[in-house]
PDB file of C-alpha atoms in Angstrom:
ATOM      1  CA  MET E 205     -13.507 -14.230  -9.528  1.00 44.00           C
ATOM      2  CA  ALA E 206     -10.206 -16.079  -9.766  1.00 44.00           C
ATOM      3  CA  GLU E 207      -9.227 -19.580  -8.777  1.00 44.00           C
ATOM      4  CA  GLU E 208      -5.671 -20.117  -7.575  1.00 44.00           C
ATOM      5  CA  ASN E 209      -4.965 -23.685  -6.412  1.00 50.00           C
ATOM      6  CA  ARG E 210      -6.481 -23.876  -2.906  1.00 72.00           C
ATOM      7  CA  TYR E 211      -8.238 -20.537  -3.009  1.00 77.00           C
ATOM      8  CA  THR E 212     -11.235 -19.168  -4.816  1.00 88.00           C
ATOM      9  CA  PHE E 213     -11.347 -15.447  -4.160  1.00 95.00           C
ATOM     10  CA  THR E 214     -12.800 -12.169  -5.339  1.00 95.00           C
ATOM     11  CA  VAL E 215     -11.034  -8.812  -5.348  1.00 97.00           C
ATOM     12  CA  ARG E 216     -13.270  -5.913  -4.356  1.00 97.00           C
ATOM     13  CA  GLN E 217     -13.274  -2.685  -2.393  1.00 97.00           C
ATOM     14  CA  ALA E 218     -13.454  -3.301   1.331  1.00 97.00           C
ATOM     15  CA  THR E 219     -16.211  -2.302   3.712  1.00 96.00           C
ATOM     16  CA  GLU E 220     -15.727  -1.355   7.349  1.00 96.00           C
ATOM     17  CA  ALA E 221     -16.761  -4.889   8.299  1.00 97.00           C
ATOM     18  CA  ASP E 222     -13.627  -6.125   6.499  1.00 97.00           C
ATOM     19  CA  TRP E 223     -11.199  -4.017   8.549  1.00 97.00           C
ATOM     20  CA  PRO E 224     -10.334  -6.687  11.164  1.00 97.00           C
ATOM     21  CA  GLY E 225      -9.456  -9.146   8.396  1.00 97.00           C
ATOM     22  CA  VAL E 226      -7.440  -6.477   6.595  1.00 98.00           C
ATOM     23  CA  ILE E 227      -5.439  -5.823   9.763  1.00 97.00           C
ATOM     24  CA  ASP E 228      -4.843  -9.565  10.244  1.00 96.00           C
ATOM     25  CA  ALA E 229      -3.604 -10.008   6.664  1.00 97.00           C
ATOM     26  CA  LEU E 230      -1.327  -6.954   6.722  1.00 96.00           C
ATOM     27  CA  THR E 231       0.114  -7.851  10.128  1.00 94.00           C
ATOM     28  CA  SER E 232       0.975 -11.320   8.856  1.00 93.00           C
ATOM     29  CA  ALA E 233       2.488  -9.847   5.696  1.00 92.00           C
ATOM     30  CA  PHE E 234       4.627  -7.156   7.333  1.00 90.00           C
ATOM     31  CA  GLU E 235       5.727  -8.249  10.795  1.00 85.00           C
ATOM     32  CA  HIS E 236       9.102  -9.273   9.285  1.00 84.00           C
ATOM     33  CA  ASP E 237       9.312  -6.509   6.637  1.00 82.00           C
ATOM     34  CA  PRO E 238      12.645  -4.569   6.687  1.00 76.00           C
ATOM     35  CA  VAL E 239      11.030  -1.111   6.575  1.00 75.00           C
ATOM     36  CA  MET E 240       8.524  -2.023   9.275  1.00 78.00           C
ATOM     37  CA  ASN E 241      11.328  -3.474  11.393  1.00 73.00           C
ATOM     38  CA  ASN E 242      13.248  -0.224  11.038  1.00 69.00           C
ATOM     39  CA  VAL E 243      10.234   1.730  12.297  1.00 70.00           C
ATOM     40  CA  MET E 244       9.461  -0.683  15.127  1.00 70.00           C
ATOM     41  CA  GLY E 245      13.056  -1.088  16.257  1.00 63.00           C
ATOM     42  CA  GLY E 246      13.249  -4.826  15.707  1.00 62.00           C
ATOM     43  CA  ASP E 247      11.775  -7.881  14.005  1.00 58.00           C
ATOM     44  CA  GLY E 248       8.661  -9.793  14.961  1.00 55.00           C
ATOM     45  CA  LYS E 249       6.878  -7.083  16.963  1.00 74.00           C
ATOM     46  CA  SER E 250       3.527  -8.308  15.668  1.00 81.00           C
ATOM     47  CA  GLN E 251       1.309  -6.528  18.208  1.00 86.00           C
ATOM     48  CA  LYS E 252       2.893  -3.161  17.395  1.00 85.00           C
ATOM     49  CA  VAL E 253       2.504  -3.846  13.670  1.00 88.00           C
ATOM     50  CA  ARG E 254      -1.145  -4.771  14.249  1.00 91.00           C
ATOM     51  CA  ASP E 255      -1.776  -1.645  16.310  1.00 89.00           C
ATOM     52  CA  LEU E 256      -0.119   0.575  13.699  1.00 89.00           C
ATOM     53  CA  PHE E 257      -2.172  -0.794  10.797  1.00 94.00           C
ATOM     54  CA  GLY E 258      -5.318  -0.583  12.909  1.00 94.00           C
ATOM     55  CA  PHE E 259      -4.682   3.079  13.653  1.00 90.00           C
ATOM     56  CA  GLN E 260      -3.765   3.940  10.051  1.00 91.00           C
ATOM     57  CA  ILE E 261      -6.907   2.277   8.715  1.00 95.00           C
ATOM     58  CA  ARG E 262      -9.167   4.018  11.224  1.00 91.00           C
ATOM     59  CA  HIS E 263      -7.406   7.383  10.885  1.00 89.00           C
ATOM     60  CA  THR E 264      -6.510   7.566   7.179  1.00 90.00           C
ATOM     61  CA  TYR E 265      -7.215   4.724   4.791  1.00 94.00           C
ATOM     62  CA  GLY E 266     -10.721   3.962   6.016  1.00 94.00           C
ATOM     63  CA  PRO E 267     -12.172   7.494   6.005  1.00 92.00           C
ATOM     64  CA  LYS E 268      -9.994   9.118   3.294  1.00 91.00           C
ATOM     65  CA  GLY E 269      -8.459   6.287   1.276  1.00 94.00           C
ATOM     66  CA  THR E 270      -9.408   3.180  -0.637  1.00 96.00           C
ATOM     67  CA  ILE E 271      -8.923  -0.334   0.715  1.00 98.00           C
ATOM     68  CA  ASP E 272      -9.071  -3.278  -1.691  1.00 98.00           C
ATOM     69  CA  VAL E 273      -9.268  -6.877  -0.494  1.00 98.00           C
ATOM     70  CA  ALA E 274      -8.905 -10.374  -1.864  1.00 97.00           C
ATOM     71  CA  VAL E 275     -11.582 -12.356  -0.047  1.00 97.00           C
ATOM     72  CA  THR E 276     -12.709 -15.985  -0.203  1.00 95.00           C
ATOM     73  CA  GLU E 277     -16.311 -17.126  -0.555  1.00 92.00           C
ATOM     74  CA  GLU E 278     -16.246 -17.805   3.196  1.00 93.00           C
ATOM     75  CA  GLY E 279     -15.240 -14.193   3.910  1.00 93.00           C
ATOM     76  CA  LYS E 280     -11.558 -14.749   4.816  1.00 94.00           C
ATOM     77  CA  ILE E 281      -9.344 -11.803   3.836  1.00 97.00           C
ATOM     78  CA  LEU E 282      -6.290 -13.204   2.047  1.00 97.00           C
ATOM     79  CA  GLY E 283      -4.658  -9.891   1.196  1.00 97.00           C
ATOM     80  CA  ALA E 284      -5.260  -6.164   1.080  1.00 98.00           C
ATOM     81  CA  ALA E 285      -4.031  -2.983  -0.575  1.00 98.00           C
ATOM     82  CA  LEU E 286      -4.219   0.504   0.945  1.00 97.00           C
ATOM     83  CA  TRP E 287      -4.481   3.338  -1.590  1.00 97.00           C
ATOM     84  CA  ILE E 288      -5.085   7.056  -1.279  1.00 94.00           C
ATOM     85  CA  SER E 289      -6.145   9.446  -4.029  1.00 92.00           C
ATOM     86  CA  PRO E 290      -4.663  12.914  -4.686  1.00 92.00           C
ATOM     87  CA  GLU E 291      -7.627  14.472  -2.877  1.00 91.00           C
ATOM     88  CA  GLY E 292      -7.122  12.182   0.107  1.00 89.00           C
ATOM     89  CA  GLN E 293      -3.464  13.196   0.355  1.00 86.00           C
ATOM     90  CA  LYS E 294      -4.261  16.891   0.828  1.00 80.00           C
ATOM     91  CA  GLY E 295      -3.374  18.111   4.283  1.00 69.00           C
ATOM     92  CA  GLY E 296      -1.456  14.909   4.907  1.00 61.00           C
ATOM     93  CA  LEU E 297       1.398  16.435   6.923  1.00 56.00           C
ATOM     94  CA  ILE E 298      -0.948  18.506   9.099  1.00 56.00           C
ATOM     95  CA  ASP E 299      -3.103  15.455   9.752  1.00 67.00           C
ATOM     96  CA  GLU E 300      -0.019  13.444  10.668  1.00 67.00           C
ATOM     97  CA  ILE E 301       1.106  16.120  13.155  1.00 61.00           C
ATOM     98  CA  ARG E 302      -2.351  16.170  14.743  1.00 67.00           C
ATOM     99  CA  ALA E 303      -2.211  12.390  15.054  1.00 70.00           C
ATOM    100  CA  LEU E 304       1.176  12.353  16.829  1.00 71.00           C
ATOM    101  CA  PRO E 305      -0.284  11.600  20.287  1.00 74.00           C
ATOM    102  CA  GLU E 306      -2.048   8.527  18.898  1.00 76.00           C
ATOM    103  CA  TYR E 307       1.084   7.443  17.035  1.00 75.00           C
ATOM    104  CA  ALA E 308       3.021   7.808  20.279  1.00 77.00           C
ATOM    105  CA  LYS E 309       0.648   5.394  22.013  1.00 77.00           C
ATOM    106  CA  VAL E 310       1.228   2.812  19.288  1.00 77.00           C
ATOM    107  CA  LEU E 311       4.956   3.287  18.648  1.00 76.00           C
ATOM    108  CA  GLY E 312       6.289   4.411  22.010  1.00 77.00           C
ATOM    109  CA  ALA E 313      10.057   4.905  21.777  1.00 72.00           C
ATOM    110  CA  GLY E 314       9.877   4.112  18.049  1.00 73.00           C
ATOM    111  CA  LEU E 315       7.995   7.342  17.278  1.00 76.00           C
ATOM    112  CA  LEU E 316      11.153   9.290  16.386  1.00 76.00           C
ATOM    113  CA  ARG E 317      12.378   6.552  14.031  1.00 75.00           C
ATOM    114  CA  ALA E 318       8.933   6.409  12.400  1.00 76.00           C
ATOM    115  CA  ALA E 319       8.824  10.201  12.001  1.00 77.00           C
ATOM    116  CA  ILE E 320      12.244  10.240  10.324  1.00 79.00           C
ATOM    117  CA  VAL E 321      11.219   7.504   7.873  1.00 78.00           C
ATOM    118  CA  ASP E 322       7.887   9.210   7.174  1.00 80.00           C
ATOM    119  CA  LEU E 323       9.490  12.591   6.473  1.00 80.00           C
ATOM    120  CA  LYS E 324      12.000  10.969   4.120  1.00 83.00           C
ATOM    121  CA  LEU E 325       9.188   9.298   2.196  1.00 85.00           C
ATOM    122  CA  LEU E 326       7.055  12.449   2.035  1.00 85.00           C
ATOM    123  CA  ALA E 327       9.982  14.498   0.700  1.00 86.00           C
ATOM    124  CA  ALA E 328      10.668  11.989  -2.075  1.00 89.00           C
ATOM    125  CA  ARG E 329       7.110  11.554  -3.356  1.00 92.00           C
ATOM    126  CA  PRO E 330       6.075  13.165  -6.655  1.00 93.00           C
ATOM    127  CA  LYS E 331       4.758  16.713  -6.413  1.00 91.00           C
ATOM    128  CA  PHE E 332       2.206  16.182  -9.203  1.00 92.00           C
ATOM    129  CA  PRO E 333      -1.226  14.608  -8.521  1.00 93.00           C
ATOM    130  CA  HIS E 334      -1.027  10.829  -8.183  1.00 95.00           C
ATOM    131  CA  TRP E 335      -2.575   7.850  -6.457  1.00 95.00           C
ATOM    132  CA  LEU E 336      -0.392   6.532  -3.648  1.00 96.00           C
ATOM    133  CA  LEU E 337      -0.201   2.801  -3.039  1.00 97.00           C
ATOM    134  CA  TYR E 338       0.784   2.923   0.622  1.00 94.00           C
ATOM    135  CA  THR E 339       1.018  -0.814   1.052  1.00 94.00           C
ATOM    136  CA  ILE E 340      -0.098  -4.129  -0.338  1.00 95.00           C
ATOM    137  CA  GLY E 341       0.237  -7.383   1.554  1.00 94.00           C
ATOM    138  CA  VAL E 342      -0.836 -11.007   1.443  1.00 95.00           C
ATOM    139  CA  HIS E 343      -1.356 -13.196   4.491  1.00 95.00           C
ATOM    140  CA  GLU E 344       1.594 -15.544   5.024  1.00 91.00           C
ATOM    141  CA  ASP E 345      -0.667 -18.596   4.626  1.00 89.00           C
ATOM    142  CA  ALA E 346      -1.900 -17.412   1.213  1.00 92.00           C
ATOM    143  CA  ARG E 347       1.344 -16.496  -0.533  1.00 88.00           C
ATOM    144  CA  GLY E 348       2.276 -17.961  -3.884  1.00 86.00           C
ATOM    145  CA  HIS E 349      -1.202 -17.745  -5.421  1.00 88.00           C
ATOM    146  CA  SER E 350      -0.940 -14.466  -7.394  1.00 91.00           C
ATOM    147  CA  ILE E 351      -3.139 -12.640  -4.882  1.00 95.00           C
ATOM    148  CA  GLY E 352      -0.869  -9.585  -4.872  1.00 94.00           C
ATOM    149  CA  SER E 353      -1.043  -9.435  -8.663  1.00 95.00           C
ATOM    150  CA  HIS E 354      -4.838  -9.523  -8.639  1.00 96.00           C
ATOM    151  CA  LEU E 355      -4.948  -6.766  -6.028  1.00 96.00           C
ATOM    152  CA  LEU E 356      -2.584  -4.590  -8.077  1.00 95.00           C
ATOM    153  CA  ASP E 357      -4.498  -5.051 -11.311  1.00 93.00           C
ATOM    154  CA  PHE E 358      -7.883  -4.403  -9.725  1.00 95.00           C
ATOM    155  CA  ARG E 359      -7.024  -0.808  -8.816  1.00 94.00           C
ATOM    156  CA  ARG E 360      -4.509   0.112 -11.508  1.00 89.00           C
ATOM    157  CA  PHE E 361      -7.119  -0.576 -14.190  1.00 88.00           C
ATOM    158  CA  GLN E 362      -9.220   2.158 -12.546  1.00 89.00           C
ATOM    159  CA  LEU E 363      -6.608   4.914 -12.385  1.00 86.00           C
ATOM    160  CA  GLY E 364      -8.046   6.875 -15.324  1.00 82.00           C
ATOM    161  CA  GLU E 365      -5.863   9.858 -16.184  1.00 87.00           C
ATOM    162  CA  LEU E 366      -3.737   9.715 -13.037  1.00 92.00           C
ATOM    163  CA  PRO E 367      -0.401   7.983 -12.387  1.00 94.00           C
ATOM    164  CA  ALA E 368       0.308   5.947  -9.270  1.00 96.00           C
ATOM    165  CA  TYR E 369       3.347   5.904  -6.993  1.00 97.00           C
ATOM    166  CA  LEU E 370       4.708   3.494  -4.378  1.00 96.00           C
ATOM    167  CA  GLU E 371       7.776   2.735  -2.303  1.00 94.00           C
ATOM    168  CA  ALA E 372       9.036  -0.827  -2.728  1.00 93.00           C
ATOM    169  CA  SER E 373      10.435  -2.200   0.531  1.00 87.00           C
ATOM    170  CA  THR E 374      12.435  -4.999  -1.161  1.00 88.00           C
ATOM    171  CA  TYR E 375      13.796  -5.746  -4.612  1.00 91.00           C
ATOM    172  CA  ARG E 376      11.605  -8.847  -4.646  1.00 90.00           C
ATOM    173  CA  SER E 377       8.452  -6.757  -4.307  1.00 91.00           C
ATOM    174  CA  ALA E 378       9.837  -4.231  -6.819  1.00 94.00           C
ATOM    175  CA  LYS E 379      10.072  -7.026  -9.377  1.00 94.00           C
ATOM    176  CA  LEU E 380       6.355  -7.745  -8.941  1.00 92.00           C
ATOM    177  CA  TYR E 381       5.480  -4.071  -9.349  1.00 95.00           C
ATOM    178  CA  ALA E 382       7.622  -3.833 -12.486  1.00 96.00           C
ATOM    179  CA  GLN E 383       5.667  -6.717 -14.002  1.00 94.00           C
ATOM    180  CA  HIS E 384       2.511  -4.630 -13.528  1.00 94.00           C
ATOM    181  CA  GLY E 385       3.671  -1.447 -15.206  1.00 93.00           C
ATOM    182  CA  PHE E 386       5.581   0.378 -12.433  1.00 96.00           C
ATOM    183  CA  VAL E 387       8.966   1.832 -13.372  1.00 96.00           C
ATOM    184  CA  GLU E 388      11.865   2.810 -11.126  1.00 95.00           C
ATOM    185  CA  LEU E 389      12.129   6.538 -10.408  1.00 93.00           C
ATOM    186  CA  PHE E 390      15.011   6.472  -7.946  1.00 92.00           C
ATOM    187  CA  ARG E 391      16.746   4.421  -5.272  1.00 92.00           C
ATOM    188  CA  PHE E 392      16.698   5.364  -1.616  1.00 89.00           C
ATOM    189  CA  LYS E 393      20.219   5.861  -0.281  1.00 84.00           C
ATOM    190  CA  SER E 394      19.502   4.030   2.959  1.00 75.00           C
ATOM    191  CA  GLY E 395      18.090   0.992   1.130  1.00 71.00           C
ATOM    192  CA  LYS E 396      14.973   0.886   3.356  1.00 74.00           C
ATOM    193  CA  PRO E 397      12.751   1.139   1.323  1.00 84.00           C
ATOM    194  CA  VAL E 398      14.762   0.335  -1.764  1.00 87.00           C
ATOM    195  CA  LEU E 399      12.965   2.020  -4.675  1.00 94.00           C
ATOM    196  CA  GLY E 400      10.459   4.747  -5.469  1.00 95.00           C
ATOM    197  CA  MET E 401       8.346   3.517  -8.411  1.00 97.00           C
ATOM    198  CA  LEU E 402       5.789   5.161 -10.716  1.00 96.00           C
ATOM    199  CA  HIS E 403       2.944   3.725 -12.778  1.00 95.00           C
ATOM    200  CA  PRO E 404       2.430   6.180 -15.670  1.00 91.00           C
ATOM    201  CA  ALA E 405      -1.061   7.502 -16.284  1.00 85.00           C
ATOM    202  CA  PRO E 406      -2.991   4.864 -18.288  1.00 75.00           C
ATOM    203  CA  VAL E 407      -4.789   7.615 -20.212  1.00 65.00           C
ATOM    204  CA  THR E 408      -2.828  10.712 -21.209  1.00 56.00           C
ATOM    205  CA  GLN E 409      -3.605  13.768 -23.284  1.00 51.00           C
ATOM    206  CA  VAL E 410      -1.425  12.266 -26.021  1.00 49.00           C
ATOM    207  CA  SER E 411      -3.428   9.052 -26.201  1.00 54.00           C
ATOM    208  CA  LYS E 412      -6.770  10.881 -25.904  1.00 55.00           C
ATOM    209  CA  ASN E 413      -6.003  13.304 -28.730  1.00 58.00           C
ATOM    210  CA  ASN E 414      -4.148  10.861 -30.950  1.00 60.00           C
ATOM    211  CA  PRO E 415      -5.888   7.504 -30.439  1.00 57.00           C
ATOM    212  CA  ALA E 416      -4.693   6.064 -33.748  1.00 57.00           C
ATOM    213  CA  GLY E 417      -1.047   6.754 -32.938  1.00 52.00           C
ATOM    214  CA  ARG E 418      -0.666   9.157 -35.853  1.00 53.00           C
TER     215      ARG E 418
END
């Protein structure tokens, strides 16, 4: 448990009962995000952002992924992180194609823009097994209390022998990820998102077989 000024919160893995709070926190965090705006075709489309996160959680990150939350003693979700393991990523493109009718209901005319962004991201991701941090966000009312840092550390300390990968939507967020062990792999030409970043495997064959550094 961590105390940050106004908030006392715990970071833990979410349950299905937490999903509405997760959607609230992520909607607040991303309704003005540049990548989300590019997908939605404009800024401040909060209902579309809410609907998209709701669908993604029900379709992907709830059943096949891992959702971590920072939650107060009263049960308020302050922030959330959506992860998916290498096993959960298998069949990802096929699943996305099957889900196109549902995406169309959420995105409407923005479906083509979203598909172009998604294909660009899929093509750039590492081909070796890795955890994917799809997104991490903190409710606008709870920013400035290191909640994102606690969410990052909670899961990255459990990665075992696998690396993790993410796409940073801004250089500001990339700076936070760099402080937690992520390194820049490449820059996206379009600038939205800005960087692909990798967290090296915490435990490697080198460290396992040579623990003393000899």
